Tab-separated table of C-alpha atoms and ligand atoms in Angstrom:
chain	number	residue	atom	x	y	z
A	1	UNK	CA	113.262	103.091	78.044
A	2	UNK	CA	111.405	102.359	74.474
A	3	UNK	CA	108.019	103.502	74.723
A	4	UNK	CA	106.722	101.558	71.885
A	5	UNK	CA	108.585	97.939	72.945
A	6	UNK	CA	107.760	98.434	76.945
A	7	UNK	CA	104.140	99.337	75.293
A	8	UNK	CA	104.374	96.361	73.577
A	9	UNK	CA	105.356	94.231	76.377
A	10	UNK	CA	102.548	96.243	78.686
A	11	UNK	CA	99.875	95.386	76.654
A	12	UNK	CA	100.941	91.917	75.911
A	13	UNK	CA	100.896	91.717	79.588
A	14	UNK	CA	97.418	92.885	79.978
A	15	UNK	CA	96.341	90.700	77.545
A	16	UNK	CA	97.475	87.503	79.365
A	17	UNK	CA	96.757	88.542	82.201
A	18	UNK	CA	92.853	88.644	80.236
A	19	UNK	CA	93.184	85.288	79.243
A	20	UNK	CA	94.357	83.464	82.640
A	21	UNK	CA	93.264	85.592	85.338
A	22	UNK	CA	90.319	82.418	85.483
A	23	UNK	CA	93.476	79.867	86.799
A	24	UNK	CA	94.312	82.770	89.336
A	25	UNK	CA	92.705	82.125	93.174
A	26	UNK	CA	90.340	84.418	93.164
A	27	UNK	CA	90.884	85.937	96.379
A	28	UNK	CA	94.269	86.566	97.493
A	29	UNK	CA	95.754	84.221	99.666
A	30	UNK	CA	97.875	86.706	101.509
A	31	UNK	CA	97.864	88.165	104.765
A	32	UNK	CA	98.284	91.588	105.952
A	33	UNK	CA	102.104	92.608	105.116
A	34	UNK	CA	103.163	89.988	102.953
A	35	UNK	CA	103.346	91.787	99.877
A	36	UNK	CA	104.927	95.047	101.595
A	37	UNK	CA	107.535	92.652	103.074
A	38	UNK	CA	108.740	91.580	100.044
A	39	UNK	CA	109.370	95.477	98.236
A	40	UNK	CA	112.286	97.639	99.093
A	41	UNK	CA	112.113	99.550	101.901
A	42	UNK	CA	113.472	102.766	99.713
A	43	UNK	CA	113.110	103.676	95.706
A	44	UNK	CA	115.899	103.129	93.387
A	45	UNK	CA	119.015	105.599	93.091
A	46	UNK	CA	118.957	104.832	89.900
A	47	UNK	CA	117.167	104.443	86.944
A	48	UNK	CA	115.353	100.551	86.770
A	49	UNK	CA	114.146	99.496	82.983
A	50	UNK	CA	110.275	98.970	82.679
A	51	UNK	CA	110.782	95.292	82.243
A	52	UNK	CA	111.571	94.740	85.820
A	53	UNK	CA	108.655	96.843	86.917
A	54	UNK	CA	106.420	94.127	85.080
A	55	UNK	CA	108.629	91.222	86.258
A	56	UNK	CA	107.751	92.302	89.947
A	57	UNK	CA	104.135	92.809	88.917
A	58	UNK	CA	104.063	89.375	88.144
A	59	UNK	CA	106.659	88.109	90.646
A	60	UNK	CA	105.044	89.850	93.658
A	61	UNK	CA	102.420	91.877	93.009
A	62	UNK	CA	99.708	89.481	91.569
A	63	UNK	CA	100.727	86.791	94.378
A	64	UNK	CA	98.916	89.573	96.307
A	65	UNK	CA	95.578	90.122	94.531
A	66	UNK	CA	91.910	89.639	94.885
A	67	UNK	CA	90.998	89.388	91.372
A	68	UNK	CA	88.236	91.547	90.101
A	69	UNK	CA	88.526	90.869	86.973
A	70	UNK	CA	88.368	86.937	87.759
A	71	UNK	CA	85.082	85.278	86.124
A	72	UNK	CA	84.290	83.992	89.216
A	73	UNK	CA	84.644	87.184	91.167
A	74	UNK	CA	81.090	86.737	93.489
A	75	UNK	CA	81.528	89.364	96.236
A	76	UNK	CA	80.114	92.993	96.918
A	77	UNK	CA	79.309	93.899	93.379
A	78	UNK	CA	81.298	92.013	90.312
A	79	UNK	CA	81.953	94.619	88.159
A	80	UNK	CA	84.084	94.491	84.707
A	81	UNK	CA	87.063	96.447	83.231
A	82	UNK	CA	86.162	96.007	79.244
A	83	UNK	CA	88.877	96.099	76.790
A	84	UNK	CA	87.852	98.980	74.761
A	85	UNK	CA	87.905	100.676	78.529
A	86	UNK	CA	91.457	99.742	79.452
A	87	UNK	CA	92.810	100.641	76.068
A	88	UNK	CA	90.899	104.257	76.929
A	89	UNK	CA	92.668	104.005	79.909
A	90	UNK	CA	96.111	104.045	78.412
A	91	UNK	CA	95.119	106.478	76.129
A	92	UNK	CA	93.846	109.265	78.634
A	93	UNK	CA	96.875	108.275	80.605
A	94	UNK	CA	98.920	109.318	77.580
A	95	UNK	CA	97.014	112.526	76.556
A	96	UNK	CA	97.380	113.697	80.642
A	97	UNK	CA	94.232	115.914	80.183
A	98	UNK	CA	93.664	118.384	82.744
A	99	UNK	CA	89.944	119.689	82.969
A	100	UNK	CA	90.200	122.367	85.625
A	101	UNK	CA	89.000	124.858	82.912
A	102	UNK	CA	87.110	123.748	79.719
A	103	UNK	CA	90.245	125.807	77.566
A	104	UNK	CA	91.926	123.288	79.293
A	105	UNK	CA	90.755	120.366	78.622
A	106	UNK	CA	88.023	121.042	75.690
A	107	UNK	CA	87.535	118.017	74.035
A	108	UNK	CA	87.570	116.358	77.047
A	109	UNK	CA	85.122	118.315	78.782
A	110	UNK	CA	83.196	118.417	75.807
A	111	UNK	CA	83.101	114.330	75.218
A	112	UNK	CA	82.466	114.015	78.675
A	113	UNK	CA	79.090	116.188	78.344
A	114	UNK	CA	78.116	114.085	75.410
A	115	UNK	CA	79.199	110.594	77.275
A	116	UNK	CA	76.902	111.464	79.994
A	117	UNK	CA	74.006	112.617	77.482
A	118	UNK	CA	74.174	108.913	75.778
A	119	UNK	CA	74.349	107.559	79.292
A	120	UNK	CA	71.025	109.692	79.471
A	121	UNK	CA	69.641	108.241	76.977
A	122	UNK	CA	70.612	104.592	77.231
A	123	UNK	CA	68.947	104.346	80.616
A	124	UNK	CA	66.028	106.375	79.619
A	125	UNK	CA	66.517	109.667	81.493
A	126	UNK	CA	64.601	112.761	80.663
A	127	UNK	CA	66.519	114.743	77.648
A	128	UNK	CA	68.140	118.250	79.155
A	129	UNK	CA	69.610	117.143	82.577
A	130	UNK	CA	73.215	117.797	82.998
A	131	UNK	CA	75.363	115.434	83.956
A	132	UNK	CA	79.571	114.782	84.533
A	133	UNK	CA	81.748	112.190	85.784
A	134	UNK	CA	83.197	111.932	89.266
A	135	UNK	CA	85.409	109.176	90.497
A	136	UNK	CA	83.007	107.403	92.871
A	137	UNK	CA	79.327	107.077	93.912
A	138	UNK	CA	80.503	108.777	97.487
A	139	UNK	CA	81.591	111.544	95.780
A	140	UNK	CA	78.906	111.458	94.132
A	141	UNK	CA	76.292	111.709	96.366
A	142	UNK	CA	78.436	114.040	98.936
A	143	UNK	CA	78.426	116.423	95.952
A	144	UNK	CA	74.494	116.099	95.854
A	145	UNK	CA	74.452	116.439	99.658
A	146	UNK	CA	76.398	119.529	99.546
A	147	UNK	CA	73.681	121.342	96.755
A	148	UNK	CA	70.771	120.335	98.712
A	149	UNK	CA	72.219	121.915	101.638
A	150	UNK	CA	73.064	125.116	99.827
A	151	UNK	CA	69.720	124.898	97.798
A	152	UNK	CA	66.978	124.373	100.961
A	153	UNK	CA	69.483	125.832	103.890
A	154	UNK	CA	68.403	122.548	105.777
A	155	UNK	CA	71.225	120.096	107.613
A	156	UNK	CA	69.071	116.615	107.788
A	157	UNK	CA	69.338	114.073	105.507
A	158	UNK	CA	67.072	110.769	105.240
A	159	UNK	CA	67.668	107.768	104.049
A	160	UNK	CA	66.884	103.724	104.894
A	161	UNK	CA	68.484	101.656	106.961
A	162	UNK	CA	69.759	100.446	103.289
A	163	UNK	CA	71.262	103.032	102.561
A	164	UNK	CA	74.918	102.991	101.692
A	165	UNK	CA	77.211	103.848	104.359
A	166	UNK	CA	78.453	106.755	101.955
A	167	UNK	CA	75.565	108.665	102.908
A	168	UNK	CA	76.394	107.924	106.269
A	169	UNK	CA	79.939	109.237	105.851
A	170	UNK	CA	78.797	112.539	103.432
A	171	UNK	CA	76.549	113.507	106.328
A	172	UNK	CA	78.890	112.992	109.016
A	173	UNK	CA	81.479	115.073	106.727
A	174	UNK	CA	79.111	117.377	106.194
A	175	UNK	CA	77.705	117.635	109.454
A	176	UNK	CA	74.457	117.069	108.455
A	177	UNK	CA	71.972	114.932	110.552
A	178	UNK	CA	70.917	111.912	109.206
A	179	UNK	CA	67.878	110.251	109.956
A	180	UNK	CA	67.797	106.366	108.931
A	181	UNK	CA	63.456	105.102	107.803
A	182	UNK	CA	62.677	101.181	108.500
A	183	UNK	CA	62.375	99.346	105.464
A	184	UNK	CA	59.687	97.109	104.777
A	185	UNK	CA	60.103	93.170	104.451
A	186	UNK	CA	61.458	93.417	100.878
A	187	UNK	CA	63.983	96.169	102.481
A	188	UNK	CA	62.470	99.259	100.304
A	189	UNK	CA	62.181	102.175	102.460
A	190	UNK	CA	58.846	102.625	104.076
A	191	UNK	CA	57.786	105.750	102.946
A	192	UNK	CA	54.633	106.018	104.043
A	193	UNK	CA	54.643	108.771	107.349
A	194	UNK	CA	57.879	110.637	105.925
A	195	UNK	CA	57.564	113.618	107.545
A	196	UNK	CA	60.390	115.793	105.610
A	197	UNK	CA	60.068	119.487	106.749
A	198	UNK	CA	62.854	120.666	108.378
A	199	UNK	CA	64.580	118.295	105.868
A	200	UNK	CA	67.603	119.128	103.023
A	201	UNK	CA	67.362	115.587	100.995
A	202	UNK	CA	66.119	112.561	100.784
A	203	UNK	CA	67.866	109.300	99.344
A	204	UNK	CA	66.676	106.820	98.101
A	205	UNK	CA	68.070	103.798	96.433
A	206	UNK	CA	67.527	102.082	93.690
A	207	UNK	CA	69.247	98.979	94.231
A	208	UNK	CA	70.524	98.893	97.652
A	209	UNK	CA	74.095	97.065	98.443
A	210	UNK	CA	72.849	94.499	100.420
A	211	UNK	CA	70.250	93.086	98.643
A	212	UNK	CA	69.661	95.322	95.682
A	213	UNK	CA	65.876	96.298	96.525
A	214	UNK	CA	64.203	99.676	95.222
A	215	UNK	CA	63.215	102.255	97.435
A	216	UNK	CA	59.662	103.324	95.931
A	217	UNK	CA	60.891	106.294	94.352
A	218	UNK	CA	57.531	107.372	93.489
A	219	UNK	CA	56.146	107.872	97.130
A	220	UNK	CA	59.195	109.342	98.208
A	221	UNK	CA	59.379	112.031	94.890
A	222	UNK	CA	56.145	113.139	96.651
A	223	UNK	CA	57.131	113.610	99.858
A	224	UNK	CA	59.727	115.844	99.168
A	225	UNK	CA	58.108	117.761	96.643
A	226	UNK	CA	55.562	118.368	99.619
A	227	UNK	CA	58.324	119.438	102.014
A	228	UNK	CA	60.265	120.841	99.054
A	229	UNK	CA	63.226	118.491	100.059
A	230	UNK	CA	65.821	117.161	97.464
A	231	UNK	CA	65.128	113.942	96.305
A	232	UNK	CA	68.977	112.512	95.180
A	233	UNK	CA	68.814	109.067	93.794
A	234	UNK	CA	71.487	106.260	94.478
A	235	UNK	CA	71.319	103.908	91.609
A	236	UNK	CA	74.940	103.345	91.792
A	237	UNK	CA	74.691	99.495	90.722
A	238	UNK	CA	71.443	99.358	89.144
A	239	UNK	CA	71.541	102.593	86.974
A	240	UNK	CA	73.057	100.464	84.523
A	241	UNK	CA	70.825	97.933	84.205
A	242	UNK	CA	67.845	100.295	83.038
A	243	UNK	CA	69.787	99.960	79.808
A	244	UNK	CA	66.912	96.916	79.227
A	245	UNK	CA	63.748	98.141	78.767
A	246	UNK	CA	62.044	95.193	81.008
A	247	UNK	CA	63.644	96.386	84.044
A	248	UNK	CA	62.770	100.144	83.853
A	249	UNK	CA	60.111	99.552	86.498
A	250	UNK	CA	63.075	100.445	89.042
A	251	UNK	CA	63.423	103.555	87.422
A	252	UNK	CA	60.105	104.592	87.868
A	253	UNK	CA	59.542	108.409	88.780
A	254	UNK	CA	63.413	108.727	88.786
A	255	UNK	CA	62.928	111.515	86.346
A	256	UNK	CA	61.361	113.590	89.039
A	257	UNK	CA	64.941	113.138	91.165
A	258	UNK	CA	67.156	116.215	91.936
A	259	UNK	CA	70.275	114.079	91.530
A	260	UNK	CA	70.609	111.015	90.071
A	261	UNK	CA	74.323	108.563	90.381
A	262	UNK	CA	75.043	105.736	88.503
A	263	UNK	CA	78.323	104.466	88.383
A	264	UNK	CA	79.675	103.019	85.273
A	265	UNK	CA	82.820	101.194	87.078
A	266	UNK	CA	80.095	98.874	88.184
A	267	UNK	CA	77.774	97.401	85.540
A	268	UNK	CA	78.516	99.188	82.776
A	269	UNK	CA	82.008	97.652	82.136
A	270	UNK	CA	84.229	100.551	82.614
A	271	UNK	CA	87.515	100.478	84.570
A	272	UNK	CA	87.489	101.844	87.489
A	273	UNK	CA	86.746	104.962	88.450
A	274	UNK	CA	83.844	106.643	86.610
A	275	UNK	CA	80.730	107.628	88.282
A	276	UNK	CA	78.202	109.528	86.546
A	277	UNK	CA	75.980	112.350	88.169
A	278	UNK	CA	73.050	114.055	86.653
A	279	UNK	CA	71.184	117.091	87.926
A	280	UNK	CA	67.944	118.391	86.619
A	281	UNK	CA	69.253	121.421	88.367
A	282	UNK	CA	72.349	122.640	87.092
A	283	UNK	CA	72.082	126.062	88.214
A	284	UNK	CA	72.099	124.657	91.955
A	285	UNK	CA	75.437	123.056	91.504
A	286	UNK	CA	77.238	125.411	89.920
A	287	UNK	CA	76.049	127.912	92.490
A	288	UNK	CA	77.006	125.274	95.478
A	289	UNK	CA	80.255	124.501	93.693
A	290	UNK	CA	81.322	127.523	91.695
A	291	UNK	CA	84.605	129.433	92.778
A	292	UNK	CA	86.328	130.947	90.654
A	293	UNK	CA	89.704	132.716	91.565
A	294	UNK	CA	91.695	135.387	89.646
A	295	UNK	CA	94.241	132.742	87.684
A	296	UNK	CA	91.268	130.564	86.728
A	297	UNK	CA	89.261	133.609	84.933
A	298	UNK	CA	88.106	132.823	81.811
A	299	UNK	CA	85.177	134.791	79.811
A	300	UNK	CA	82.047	134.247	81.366
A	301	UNK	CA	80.573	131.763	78.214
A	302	UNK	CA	83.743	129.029	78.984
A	303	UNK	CA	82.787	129.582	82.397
A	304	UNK	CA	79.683	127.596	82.715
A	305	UNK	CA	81.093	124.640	80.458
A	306	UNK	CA	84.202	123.860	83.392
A	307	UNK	CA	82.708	121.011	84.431
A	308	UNK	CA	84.855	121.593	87.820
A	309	UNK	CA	81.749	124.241	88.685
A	310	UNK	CA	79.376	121.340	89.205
A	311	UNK	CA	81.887	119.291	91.667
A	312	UNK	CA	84.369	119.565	94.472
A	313	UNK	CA	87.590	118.728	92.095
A	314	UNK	CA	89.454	121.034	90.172
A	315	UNK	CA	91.558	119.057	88.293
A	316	UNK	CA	89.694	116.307	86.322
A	317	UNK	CA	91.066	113.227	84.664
A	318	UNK	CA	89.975	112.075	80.772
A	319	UNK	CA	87.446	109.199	82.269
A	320	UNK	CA	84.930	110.241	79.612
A	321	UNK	CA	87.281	108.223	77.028
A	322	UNK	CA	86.536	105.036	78.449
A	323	UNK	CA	83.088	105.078	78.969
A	324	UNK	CA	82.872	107.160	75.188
A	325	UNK	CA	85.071	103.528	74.191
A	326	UNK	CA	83.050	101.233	76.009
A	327	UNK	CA	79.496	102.468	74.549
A	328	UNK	CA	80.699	102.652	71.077
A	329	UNK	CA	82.785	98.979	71.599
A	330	UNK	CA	79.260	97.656	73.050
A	331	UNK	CA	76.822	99.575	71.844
A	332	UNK	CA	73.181	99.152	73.286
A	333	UNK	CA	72.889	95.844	72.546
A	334	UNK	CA	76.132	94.725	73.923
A	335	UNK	CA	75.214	96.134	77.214
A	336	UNK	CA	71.795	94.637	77.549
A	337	UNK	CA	72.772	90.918	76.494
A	338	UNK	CA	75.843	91.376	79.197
A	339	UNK	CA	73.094	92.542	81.645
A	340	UNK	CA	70.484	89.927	80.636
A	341	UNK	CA	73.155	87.003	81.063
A	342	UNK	CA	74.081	87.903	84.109
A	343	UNK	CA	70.444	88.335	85.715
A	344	UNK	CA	69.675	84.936	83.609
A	345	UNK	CA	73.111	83.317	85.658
A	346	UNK	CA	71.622	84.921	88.719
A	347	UNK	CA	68.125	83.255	88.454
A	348	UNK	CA	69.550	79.615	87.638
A	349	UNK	CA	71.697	80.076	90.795
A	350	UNK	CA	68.701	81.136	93.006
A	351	UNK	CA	66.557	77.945	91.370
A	352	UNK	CA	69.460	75.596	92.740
A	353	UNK	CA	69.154	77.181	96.206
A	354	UNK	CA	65.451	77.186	96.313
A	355	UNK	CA	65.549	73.559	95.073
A	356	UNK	CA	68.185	72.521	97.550
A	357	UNK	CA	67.450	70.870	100.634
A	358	UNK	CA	69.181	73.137	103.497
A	359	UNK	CA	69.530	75.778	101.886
A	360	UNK	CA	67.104	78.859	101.966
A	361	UNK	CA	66.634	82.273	99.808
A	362	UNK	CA	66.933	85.366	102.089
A	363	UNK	CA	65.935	88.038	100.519
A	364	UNK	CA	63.706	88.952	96.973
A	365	UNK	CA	66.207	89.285	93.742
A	366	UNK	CA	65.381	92.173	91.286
A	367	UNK	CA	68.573	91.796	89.742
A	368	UNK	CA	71.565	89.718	89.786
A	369	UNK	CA	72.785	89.484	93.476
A	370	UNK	CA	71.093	86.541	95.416
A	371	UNK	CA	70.790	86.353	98.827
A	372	UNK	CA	70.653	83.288	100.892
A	373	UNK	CA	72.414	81.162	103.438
A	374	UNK	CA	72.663	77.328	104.488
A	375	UNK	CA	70.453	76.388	107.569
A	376	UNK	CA	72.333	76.651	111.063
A	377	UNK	CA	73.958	79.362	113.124
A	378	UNK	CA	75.364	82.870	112.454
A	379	UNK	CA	78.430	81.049	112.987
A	380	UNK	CA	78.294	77.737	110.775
A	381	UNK	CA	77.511	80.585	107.959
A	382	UNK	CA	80.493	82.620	108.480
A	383	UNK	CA	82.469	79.861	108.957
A	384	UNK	CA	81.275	78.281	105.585
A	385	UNK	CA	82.340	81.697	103.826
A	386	UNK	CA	85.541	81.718	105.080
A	387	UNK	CA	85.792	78.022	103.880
A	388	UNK	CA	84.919	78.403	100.663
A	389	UNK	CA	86.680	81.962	99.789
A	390	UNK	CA	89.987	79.838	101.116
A	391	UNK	CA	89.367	77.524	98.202
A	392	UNK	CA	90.317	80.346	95.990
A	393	UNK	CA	87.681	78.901	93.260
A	394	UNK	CA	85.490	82.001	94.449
A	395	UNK	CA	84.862	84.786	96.509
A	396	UNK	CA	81.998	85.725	97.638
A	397	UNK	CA	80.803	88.316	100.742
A	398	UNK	CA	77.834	88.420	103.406
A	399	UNK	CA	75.177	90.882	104.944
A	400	UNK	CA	73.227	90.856	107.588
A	401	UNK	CA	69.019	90.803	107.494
A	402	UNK	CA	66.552	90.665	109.825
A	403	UNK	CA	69.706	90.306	112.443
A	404	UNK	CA	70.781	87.297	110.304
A	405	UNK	CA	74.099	86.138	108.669
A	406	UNK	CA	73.514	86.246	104.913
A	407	UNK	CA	75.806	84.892	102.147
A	408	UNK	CA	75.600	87.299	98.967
A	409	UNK	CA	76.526	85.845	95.200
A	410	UNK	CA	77.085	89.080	92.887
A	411	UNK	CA	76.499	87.960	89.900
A	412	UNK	CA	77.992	90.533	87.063
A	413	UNK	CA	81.670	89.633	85.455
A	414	UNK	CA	81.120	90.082	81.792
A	415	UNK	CA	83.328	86.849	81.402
A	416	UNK	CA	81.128	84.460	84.058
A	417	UNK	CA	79.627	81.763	82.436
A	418	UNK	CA	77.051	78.594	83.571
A	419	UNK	CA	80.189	76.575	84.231
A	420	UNK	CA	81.490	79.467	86.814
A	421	UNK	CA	77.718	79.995	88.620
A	422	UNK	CA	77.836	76.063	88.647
A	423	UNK	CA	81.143	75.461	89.881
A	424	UNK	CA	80.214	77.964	92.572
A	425	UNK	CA	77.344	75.793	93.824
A	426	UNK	CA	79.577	72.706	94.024
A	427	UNK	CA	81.775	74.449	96.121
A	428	UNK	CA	79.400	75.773	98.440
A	429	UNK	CA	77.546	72.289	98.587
A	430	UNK	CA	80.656	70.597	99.263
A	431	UNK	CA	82.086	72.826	102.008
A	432	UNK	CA	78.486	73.459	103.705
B	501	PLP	C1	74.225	101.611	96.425
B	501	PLP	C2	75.652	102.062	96.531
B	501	PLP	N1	75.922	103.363	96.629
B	501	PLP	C3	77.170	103.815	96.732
B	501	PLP	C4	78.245	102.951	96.740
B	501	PLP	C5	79.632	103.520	96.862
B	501	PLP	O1	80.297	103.421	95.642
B	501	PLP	P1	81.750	104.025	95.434
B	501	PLP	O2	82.696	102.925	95.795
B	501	PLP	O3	81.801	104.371	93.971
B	501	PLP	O4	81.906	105.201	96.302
B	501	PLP	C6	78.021	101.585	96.643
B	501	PLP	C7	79.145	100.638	96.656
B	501	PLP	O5	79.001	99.466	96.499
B	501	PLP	C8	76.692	101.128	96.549
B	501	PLP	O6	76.412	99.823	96.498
């Protein structure tokens, strides 16, 4: 094997891959076991060359994908894998960084602190909290869920009905009892008669998967500082849009938060995985987190800089490199007008619902997911999704309000343009 001509190959791979992914169905038109039917049962005796692992790639691995990185990838949340992110990628892969100790791994560890600190300041975070990268949002918050238990010696956990299910799953992992508040006809959480005493943390979410509303952080940063609870913030898609000064009203009072998660693998254009975690209490993490045996020992000064005291992993990838890639590649401005283009895509789209006969809006849109549905049963909707997402011209997913079968456009590709959000309309007009 050449490294530098399979590299070659490899990246000339990705990059048409880049540049026709748009001709691609968007969703795969598989079923379950296709694509497992057609690999060998058993590896290789003996050694294949790299150039038939990217011939089967091609042959029958993309046959067999839903393509994220399509530009008119609608469903859940769109999210983008940047260039300057993927290159990362390859290069972390290559340096095989290993971050269990920060004499492992100290330029990693270190870029990774000052990553998060730009993060910081990009989305307008108090200066001083610490902050590292785990791989996702669940691990995220499970890790928050675990110091709030330590710190308050409580077991419940609150959160809306809007809540992610990865609260859901943290407290059942953690056997913690979770109690779920009504949310209000916008789908915040009602805050109003939280009564939090015998309670470990509250989340709230800015943002929330369904229809991205915001919990009002404000009312519910009182509440637990009342009941001394620990207030851990969910902002996994919509941290990244406080990057734009206009919509830092979600934000508001999120600098009184314990815990705070934003994940970059969703709107802030790195490849998956990278979710970032601040604390404005450090010393509670390390103390849920820290264990140190014998073989790790290290003096007590490299100690506290192991980022694998704050978290449940020991060994740590390089995903700092990316995101360190992507901010530089970008820079502030590059993020906001990627933001601001999608919300702007988002808002025509909602106009042409709102406009359309037989069609109706279903829930309010802060940012760039719109929620809405055509008029008729459960059924004709669901129907009408499965319809169009066999077209392969887009993908897009549902939710369920108010008991009610709700089609969701995620709007957030960095490559979707007016001709994509219209040529998703058309189809959904001419299928409904
Ligand atoms: C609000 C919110 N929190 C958490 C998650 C879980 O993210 P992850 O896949 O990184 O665990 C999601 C996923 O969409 C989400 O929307």
């Amino acid at each position: 094997m050449s490294f530098r001509d399979d590299g070659a190959a490899a990246v000339e791979w990705a990059a048409n891959y880049l540049e026709t992914v748009g001709e691609l169905p968007v969703l795969a038109q598989v079923k379950p076991g296709d694509i497992r039917s057609r690999l060998p049962e058993s590896p290789p005796d003996d050694p294949e060359p790299f150039a038939a692992v990217l011939r089967d790639i091609d042959d029958v691995l993309v046959p067999g994908m839903t393509h994220w990185q399509h530009p008119r990838y609608f469903a859940y949340f769109a999210v983008s894998a940047a260039a300057p992110g993927i290159l990362a990628e390859l290069i972390a892969a290559t340096l095989n960084q290993v971050a269990i100790l920060w004499r492992t791994a100290p330029a990693s560890t270190e870029l990774e602190g000052v990553v998060v600190d730009w993060a910081a300041q990009l989305l307008g975070l108090p200066a001083g909290w610490h902050g590292h990268i785990e791989d996702t949002a669940s691990t995220s918050t499970m890790a928050a869920l675990i110091a709030a238990r330590e710190t308050t010696g409580r077991r419940v956990v609150v959160c809306s009905e809007h809540a992610h299910s990865s609260v859901d799953k943290a407290a059942r992992m953690l056997e913690l009892e979770l109690r779920k508040v009504p949310a209000d006809e916008a789908f915040r959480m009602r805050a109003d008669s939280l009564e939090l005493d015998d309670v470990a943390a509250v989340v709230a979410t800015v943002g929330t998967t369904s229809t991205t509303s915001v919990d009002p952080v404000p009312q519910i940063a009182d509440a637990c500082k009342r009941a001394g609870a620990w207030l851990h913030v969910d902002a996994a898609y919509a941290g990244s849009a406080m990057v734009c000064p206009e919509l830092r009203w979600a934000f508001e009072a999120v600098d009184r938060a314990d815990s705070l998660v934003v994940n970059a693998h969703k709107w802030m254009f790195t490849p998956m995985d990278c979710s970032l975690l601040w604390t404005s209490r450090p010393d509670e993490f390390r103390a849920a987190f820290s264990l140190i045996p014998e073989y790790l020992r290290t003096p007590d000064a490299e100690d506290a800089l192991s980022l694998s005291e704050y978290g449940p992993a020991l060994g740590r990838r390089f995903r700092s490199l990316k995101l360190w890639a992507v901010l530089r590649c970008y820079g502030r401005s590059g993020l906001q007008s990627r933001i601001r283009e999608a919300i702007r895509l988002a808002t025509l789209f909602e106009d042409w619902v709102r406009d359309e006969p037989g069609w109706a809006l279903s829930a309010p849109r802060p940012f760039s997911v719109v929620c809405f549905r055509r008029e008729g049963s459960d059924a004709d909707n669901e129907a009408l999704l499965e319809r169009v997402n066999a077209t392969g011209e887009i993908f897009i997913s549902h939710t369920v309000l108010n008991g009610q079968y709700v089609l969701r456009m995620a709007i957030g590709h960095e490559s979707t343009s007016e001709d994509d959000i219209r040529r998703a309309w058309d189809v959904l007009c001419a299928n409904a």
